[in-house]
Amino acid sequence: DAGITQSPRHKVTETGTPVTLRCHQTENHRYMYWYRQDPGHGLRLIHYSYGVKDTDKGEVSDGYSVSRSKTEDFLLTLESATSSQTSVYFCAIRPTSGGVNEQFFGPGTRLTVL
Amino acid sequence: SQQGEEDPQALSIQEGENATMNCSYKTSINNLQWYRQNSGRGLVHLILIRSNEREKHSGRLRVTLDTSKKSSSLLITASRAADTASYFCATDSGAGSYQLTFGKGTKLSVIP
């Protein structure tokens, strides 16, 4: 599982509340990604990070912010959750050594915004 | 916007049969990858094919790539019930940060 954990695994919250999802890795990989998965859309990239304090937007970044103050943690924040942000969120890492090109995914967080 | 589009959206076959899934994409790529997702789980990498390769094998998996048609296919031979999952293609354009753009997936059901 490439040492990736996500917390919480499930969360139900109300519209307008802030929510933070955490992705933690144990292998000090430089690249980390946040995706959301919705029926009929596959996975869409929200934000990604290429190092501590280095982040950039993905395809569907509106309404989301991220932070990476330590190599091992990549946080995704919904400042004011909306029902359209109900989704399953996946974190992924990409190793940068050994010629590996694939991404490794965490188990996902199912978020419901009522 | 989605780069890869899988076809068919859903596929149901009998155990022992072969399953073929197709992926089309829009822009030039550095490589194309296939992932599998079991229900309620994260994605798992299956196989990668580079833009200068035409075919690649890994166990019961065979991937082809036609860059002139911007398409790829994944063949699973002698399918098993355990192959039941959703399969996604993902393209790497070679731009910085190794971003992948995923298709919407093919849901494969293998009937014992």
mmCIF file of C-alpha atoms in Angstrom:
data_model
loop_
_atom_site.group_PDB
_atom_site.id
_atom_site.type_symbol
_atom_site.label_atom_id
_atom_site.label_comp_id
_atom_site.label_asym_id
_atom_site.label_seq_id
_atom_site.Cartn_x
_atom_site.Cartn_y
_atom_site.Cartn_z
ATOM 1 C CA ASP A 1 0.000 0.000 0.000
ATOM 2 C CA ALA A 2 3.102 2.241 -0.304
ATOM 3 C CA GLY A 3 2.632 3.473 3.255
ATOM 4 C CA ILE A 4 -0.198 5.892 2.481
ATOM 5 C CA THR A 5 -2.952 6.535 4.980
ATOM 6 C CA GLN A 6 -5.891 8.895 4.796
ATOM 7 C CA SER A 7 -7.928 10.291 7.646
ATOM 8 C CA PRO A 8 -10.730 10.326 8.324
ATOM 9 C CA ARG A 9 -11.958 7.431 6.197
ATOM 10 C CA HIS A 10 -15.558 8.580 6.413
ATOM 11 C CA LYS A 11 -17.016 11.959 7.293
ATOM 12 C CA VAL A 12 -20.478 13.480 7.276
ATOM 13 C CA THR A 13 -20.678 17.230 7.637
ATOM 14 C CA GLU A 14 -23.072 20.074 7.022
ATOM 15 C CA THR A 15 -23.026 22.720 4.315
ATOM 16 C CA GLY A 16 -20.889 25.695 5.258
ATOM 17 C CA THR A 17 -18.603 23.918 7.709
ATOM 18 C CA PRO A 18 -14.847 23.663 7.183
ATOM 19 C CA VAL A 19 -13.392 20.224 6.566
ATOM 20 C CA THR A 20 -9.779 19.063 6.466
ATOM 21 C CA LEU A 21 -8.679 15.741 5.053
ATOM 22 C CA ARG A 22 -5.226 14.381 5.780
ATOM 23 C CA CYS A 23 -2.944 12.270 3.660
ATOM 24 C CA HIS A 24 0.095 10.781 5.359
ATOM 25 C CA GLN A 25 2.972 8.906 3.747
ATOM 26 C CA THR A 26 5.864 7.141 5.416
ATOM 27 C CA GLU A 27 8.405 7.060 2.581
ATOM 28 C CA ASN A 28 9.291 10.746 2.022
ATOM 29 C CA HIS A 29 8.145 10.916 -1.578
ATOM 30 C CA ARG A 30 8.248 14.345 -3.123
ATOM 31 C CA TYR A 31 5.093 14.264 -5.254
ATOM 32 C CA MET A 32 1.642 14.003 -3.692
ATOM 33 C CA TYR A 33 -1.781 14.447 -5.267
ATOM 34 C CA TRP A 34 -5.398 14.888 -4.235
ATOM 35 C CA TYR A 35 -8.170 13.550 -6.485
ATOM 36 C CA ARG A 36 -11.906 13.353 -6.216
ATOM 37 C CA GLN A 37 -13.903 10.497 -7.690
ATOM 38 C CA ASP A 38 -17.513 10.895 -8.724
ATOM 39 C CA PRO A 39 -19.803 8.563 -10.666
ATOM 40 C CA GLY A 40 -19.477 9.212 -14.377
ATOM 41 C CA HIS A 41 -16.353 11.355 -13.990
ATOM 42 C CA GLY A 42 -13.560 9.019 -13.040
ATOM 43 C CA LEU A 43 -10.787 10.656 -11.023
ATOM 44 C CA ARG A 44 -10.144 14.374 -11.317
ATOM 45 C CA LEU A 45 -7.084 16.137 -9.947
ATOM 46 C CA ILE A 46 -7.777 18.785 -7.311
ATOM 47 C CA HIS A 47 -4.313 19.916 -6.204
ATOM 48 C CA TYR A 48 -0.845 18.485 -6.158
ATOM 49 C CA SER A 49 2.428 19.099 -4.364
ATOM 50 C CA TYR A 50 6.001 18.771 -5.568
ATOM 51 C CA GLY A 51 7.664 19.474 -2.252
ATOM 52 C CA VAL A 52 7.271 21.104 1.135
ATOM 53 C CA LYS A 53 5.330 24.350 0.673
ATOM 54 C CA ASP A 54 5.233 23.753 -3.116
ATOM 55 C CA THR A 55 1.708 23.172 -4.368
ATOM 56 C CA ASP A 56 -0.294 23.882 -7.489
ATOM 57 C CA LYS A 57 -3.835 23.647 -8.770
ATOM 58 C CA GLY A 58 -5.336 20.799 -10.701
ATOM 59 C CA GLU A 59 -8.388 20.529 -12.906
ATOM 60 C CA VAL A 60 -11.047 21.041 -10.196
ATOM 61 C CA SER A 61 -9.401 23.240 -7.555
ATOM 62 C CA ASP A 62 -12.207 25.736 -6.922
ATOM 63 C CA GLY A 63 -13.424 25.537 -3.325
ATOM 64 C CA TYR A 64 -10.349 23.617 -2.141
ATOM 65 C CA SER A 65 -7.038 24.608 -0.625
ATOM 66 C CA VAL A 66 -4.036 22.510 0.333
ATOM 67 C CA SER A 67 -1.012 22.727 2.557
ATOM 68 C CA ARG A 68 2.185 20.786 2.888
ATOM 69 C CA SER A 69 4.315 21.856 5.821
ATOM 70 C CA LYS A 70 6.037 18.477 6.157
ATOM 71 C CA THR A 71 7.106 15.981 3.525
ATOM 72 C CA GLU A 72 4.905 13.278 4.972
ATOM 73 C CA ASP A 73 1.619 15.189 5.238
ATOM 74 C CA PHE A 74 -0.554 16.727 2.538
ATOM 75 C CA LEU A 75 -3.747 18.371 3.791
ATOM 76 C CA LEU A 76 -6.833 19.135 1.727
ATOM 77 C CA THR A 77 -9.207 21.775 3.143
ATOM 78 C CA LEU A 78 -12.721 22.634 2.142
ATOM 79 C CA GLU A 79 -13.104 26.100 3.649
ATOM 80 C CA SER A 80 -16.901 26.022 3.458
ATOM 81 C CA ALA A 81 -18.208 22.665 2.343
ATOM 82 C CA THR A 82 -20.980 22.479 -0.252
ATOM 83 C CA SER A 83 -23.162 19.549 -1.306
ATOM 84 C CA SER A 84 -21.333 19.453 -4.656
ATOM 85 C CA GLN A 85 -18.206 18.450 -2.744
ATOM 86 C CA THR A 86 -19.793 15.199 -1.639
ATOM 87 C CA SER A 87 -17.384 12.702 -3.133
ATOM 88 C CA VAL A 88 -14.719 10.120 -2.486
ATOM 89 C CA TYR A 89 -11.304 11.729 -2.103
ATOM 90 C CA PHE A 90 -8.096 9.896 -2.907
ATOM 91 C CA CYS A 91 -4.563 10.847 -2.115
ATOM 92 C CA ALA A 92 -1.712 9.523 -4.237
ATOM 93 C CA ILE A 93 2.057 9.656 -4.225
ATOM 94 C CA ARG A 94 4.552 9.239 -7.014
ATOM 95 C CA PRO A 95 7.989 7.895 -6.204
ATOM 96 C CA THR A 96 10.820 9.739 -7.914
ATOM 97 C CA SER A 97 13.500 7.108 -7.617
ATOM 98 C CA GLY A 98 14.101 3.768 -9.238
ATOM 99 C CA GLY A 99 12.527 4.708 -12.571
ATOM 100 C CA VAL A 100 9.025 4.287 -11.195
ATOM 101 C CA ASN A 101 6.404 6.189 -13.124
ATOM 102 C CA GLU A 102 3.153 5.068 -11.571
ATOM 103 C CA GLN A 103 1.180 6.600 -8.742
ATOM 104 C CA PHE A 104 0.249 4.786 -5.561
ATOM 105 C CA PHE A 105 -3.102 5.515 -3.995
ATOM 106 C CA GLY A 106 -4.413 5.709 -0.485
ATOM 107 C CA PRO A 107 -7.631 3.964 0.591
ATOM 108 C CA GLY A 108 -9.830 7.030 0.118
ATOM 109 C CA THR A 109 -12.060 9.248 2.254
ATOM 110 C CA ARG A 110 -15.789 9.225 1.694
ATOM 111 C CA LEU A 111 -17.148 12.710 2.407
ATOM 112 C CA THR A 112 -20.844 13.503 2.579
ATOM 113 C CA VAL A 113 -21.957 17.137 2.788
ATOM 114 C CA LEU A 114 -25.593 17.499 3.875
ATOM 115 C CA SER B 1 -11.453 17.922 -19.021
ATOM 116 C CA GLN B 2 -11.025 14.178 -19.254
ATOM 117 C CA GLN B 3 -8.083 13.103 -21.374
ATOM 118 C CA GLY B 4 -8.882 9.410 -21.556
ATOM 119 C CA GLU B 5 -12.238 7.941 -22.412
ATOM 120 C CA GLU B 6 -12.775 4.245 -21.860
ATOM 121 C CA ASP B 7 -15.038 2.075 -23.898
ATOM 122 C CA PRO B 8 -17.222 0.239 -23.051
ATOM 123 C CA GLN B 9 -18.500 1.801 -19.821
ATOM 124 C CA ALA B 10 -19.497 -1.634 -18.570
ATOM 125 C CA LEU B 11 -18.602 -5.157 -19.642
ATOM 126 C CA SER B 12 -19.949 -8.476 -18.414
ATOM 127 C CA ILE B 13 -18.281 -11.741 -19.395
ATOM 128 C CA GLN B 14 -18.085 -15.364 -18.296
ATOM 129 C CA GLU B 15 -15.085 -16.635 -16.401
ATOM 130 C CA GLY B 16 -12.443 -17.903 -18.782
ATOM 131 C CA GLU B 17 -13.323 -15.458 -21.550
ATOM 132 C CA ASN B 18 -11.111 -12.586 -22.624
ATOM 133 C CA ALA B 19 -11.991 -8.982 -21.765
ATOM 134 C CA THR B 20 -10.988 -6.053 -23.946
ATOM 135 C CA MET B 21 -11.248 -2.438 -22.881
ATOM 136 C CA ASN B 22 -10.383 0.549 -25.003
ATOM 137 C CA CYS B 23 -9.144 4.028 -24.168
ATOM 138 C CA SER B 24 -8.999 7.090 -26.375
ATOM 139 C CA TYR B 25 -7.201 10.300 -25.518
ATOM 140 C CA LYS B 26 -6.884 13.753 -26.998
ATOM 141 C CA THR B 27 -3.376 15.164 -26.682
ATOM 142 C CA SER B 28 0.135 13.851 -27.057
ATOM 143 C CA ILE B 29 1.422 11.665 -24.251
ATOM 144 C CA ASN B 30 4.651 10.522 -22.644
ATOM 145 C CA ASN B 31 3.109 7.306 -21.418
ATOM 146 C CA LEU B 32 -0.270 5.701 -20.771
ATOM 147 C CA GLN B 33 -1.091 3.670 -17.689
ATOM 148 C CA TRP B 34 -3.864 1.312 -16.703
ATOM 149 C CA TYR B 35 -5.189 1.047 -13.160
ATOM 150 C CA ARG B 36 -7.655 -1.255 -11.467
ATOM 151 C CA GLN B 37 -10.049 -0.340 -8.688
ATOM 152 C CA ASN B 38 -11.873 -2.904 -6.630
ATOM 153 C CA SER B 39 -15.132 -1.755 -5.108
ATOM 154 C CA GLY B 40 -14.544 0.633 -2.221
ATOM 155 C CA ARG B 41 -10.773 0.616 -2.583
ATOM 156 C CA GLY B 42 -8.045 2.815 -3.988
ATOM 157 C CA LEU B 43 -6.582 2.403 -7.456
ATOM 158 C CA VAL B 44 -3.815 -0.064 -8.138
ATOM 159 C CA HIS B 45 -1.365 0.315 -11.003
ATOM 160 C CA LEU B 46 -1.429 -2.508 -13.540
ATOM 161 C CA ILE B 47 0.807 -1.643 -16.465
ATOM 162 C CA LEU B 48 2.497 1.283 -18.205
ATOM 163 C CA ILE B 49 3.232 1.680 -21.900
ATOM 164 C CA ARG B 50 5.491 4.420 -23.200
ATOM 165 C CA SER B 51 4.693 6.502 -26.253
ATOM 166 C CA ASN B 52 7.404 4.765 -28.298
ATOM 167 C CA GLU B 53 6.068 1.292 -27.501
ATOM 168 C CA ARG B 54 3.294 -0.461 -29.387
ATOM 169 C CA GLU B 55 2.580 -3.468 -27.212
ATOM 170 C CA LYS B 56 3.381 -4.648 -23.734
ATOM 171 C CA HIS B 57 2.595 -7.789 -21.756
ATOM 172 C CA SER B 58 2.390 -8.507 -18.053
ATOM 173 C CA GLY B 59 1.040 -11.894 -17.021
ATOM 174 C CA ARG B 60 -2.514 -12.136 -18.370
ATOM 175 C CA LEU B 61 -2.508 -8.468 -19.386
ATOM 176 C CA ARG B 62 -1.732 -7.185 -22.860
ATOM 177 C CA VAL B 63 -1.718 -3.481 -23.626
ATOM 178 C CA THR B 64 -1.464 -1.913 -27.054
ATOM 179 C CA LEU B 65 -0.904 1.711 -27.953
ATOM 180 C CA ASP B 66 -1.588 3.435 -31.252
ATOM 181 C CA THR B 67 -0.359 6.998 -31.007
ATOM 182 C CA SER B 68 -1.560 7.838 -34.517
ATOM 183 C CA LYS B 69 -5.113 7.065 -33.431
ATOM 184 C CA LYS B 70 -4.559 8.258 -29.876
ATOM 185 C CA SER B 71 -5.934 5.016 -28.506
ATOM 186 C CA SER B 72 -4.967 2.111 -26.298
ATOM 187 C CA SER B 73 -6.496 -1.219 -25.440
ATOM 188 C CA LEU B 74 -6.212 -3.472 -22.418
ATOM 189 C CA LEU B 75 -6.780 -7.181 -22.903
ATOM 190 C CA ILE B 76 -7.254 -9.490 -19.940
ATOM 191 C CA THR B 77 -6.993 -13.108 -21.016
ATOM 192 C CA ALA B 78 -8.649 -16.087 -19.323
ATOM 193 C CA SER B 79 -10.580 -13.841 -16.958
ATOM 194 C CA ARG B 80 -11.316 -14.827 -13.390
ATOM 195 C CA ALA B 81 -14.021 -13.754 -10.966
ATOM 196 C CA ALA B 82 -11.308 -11.889 -9.064
ATOM 197 C CA ASP B 83 -10.787 -9.637 -12.106
ATOM 198 C CA THR B 84 -14.169 -8.041 -11.392
ATOM 199 C CA ALA B 85 -13.325 -4.364 -10.884
ATOM 200 C CA SER B 86 -13.286 -0.997 -12.604
ATOM 201 C CA TYR B 87 -10.414 -0.304 -14.959
ATOM 202 C CA PHE B 88 -9.088 3.161 -15.738
ATOM 203 C CA CYS B 89 -6.631 4.442 -18.257
ATOM 204 C CA ALA B 90 -4.496 7.430 -17.318
ATOM 205 C CA THR B 91 -2.289 9.553 -19.526
ATOM 206 C CA ASP B 92 0.947 11.275 -18.608
ATOM 207 C CA SER B 93 1.602 14.166 -20.959
ATOM 208 C CA GLY B 94 5.209 14.492 -19.830
ATOM 209 C CA ALA B 95 4.621 17.928 -18.358
ATOM 210 C CA GLY B 96 6.123 18.739 -14.984
ATOM 211 C CA SER B 97 4.875 17.199 -11.747
ATOM 212 C CA TYR B 98 3.989 13.885 -13.464
ATOM 213 C CA GLN B 99 0.284 14.640 -13.490
ATOM 214 C CA LEU B 100 -2.021 11.916 -14.689
ATOM 215 C CA THR B 101 -5.343 12.499 -16.398
ATOM 216 C CA PHE B 102 -7.797 9.666 -15.858
ATOM 217 C CA GLY B 103 -10.633 8.391 -17.964
ATOM 218 C CA LYS B 104 -14.059 7.541 -16.591
ATOM 219 C CA GLY B 105 -13.380 3.829 -16.407
ATOM 220 C CA THR B 106 -14.800 0.509 -17.566
ATOM 221 C CA LYS B 107 -16.658 -1.595 -15.038
ATOM 222 C CA LEU B 108 -15.847 -5.258 -15.648
ATOM 223 C CA SER B 109 -17.964 -8.037 -14.203
ATOM 224 C CA VAL B 110 -16.667 -11.587 -14.537
ATOM 225 C CA ILE B 111 -19.380 -14.155 -13.902
ATOM 226 C CA PRO B 112 -18.212 -17.435 -12.342
#
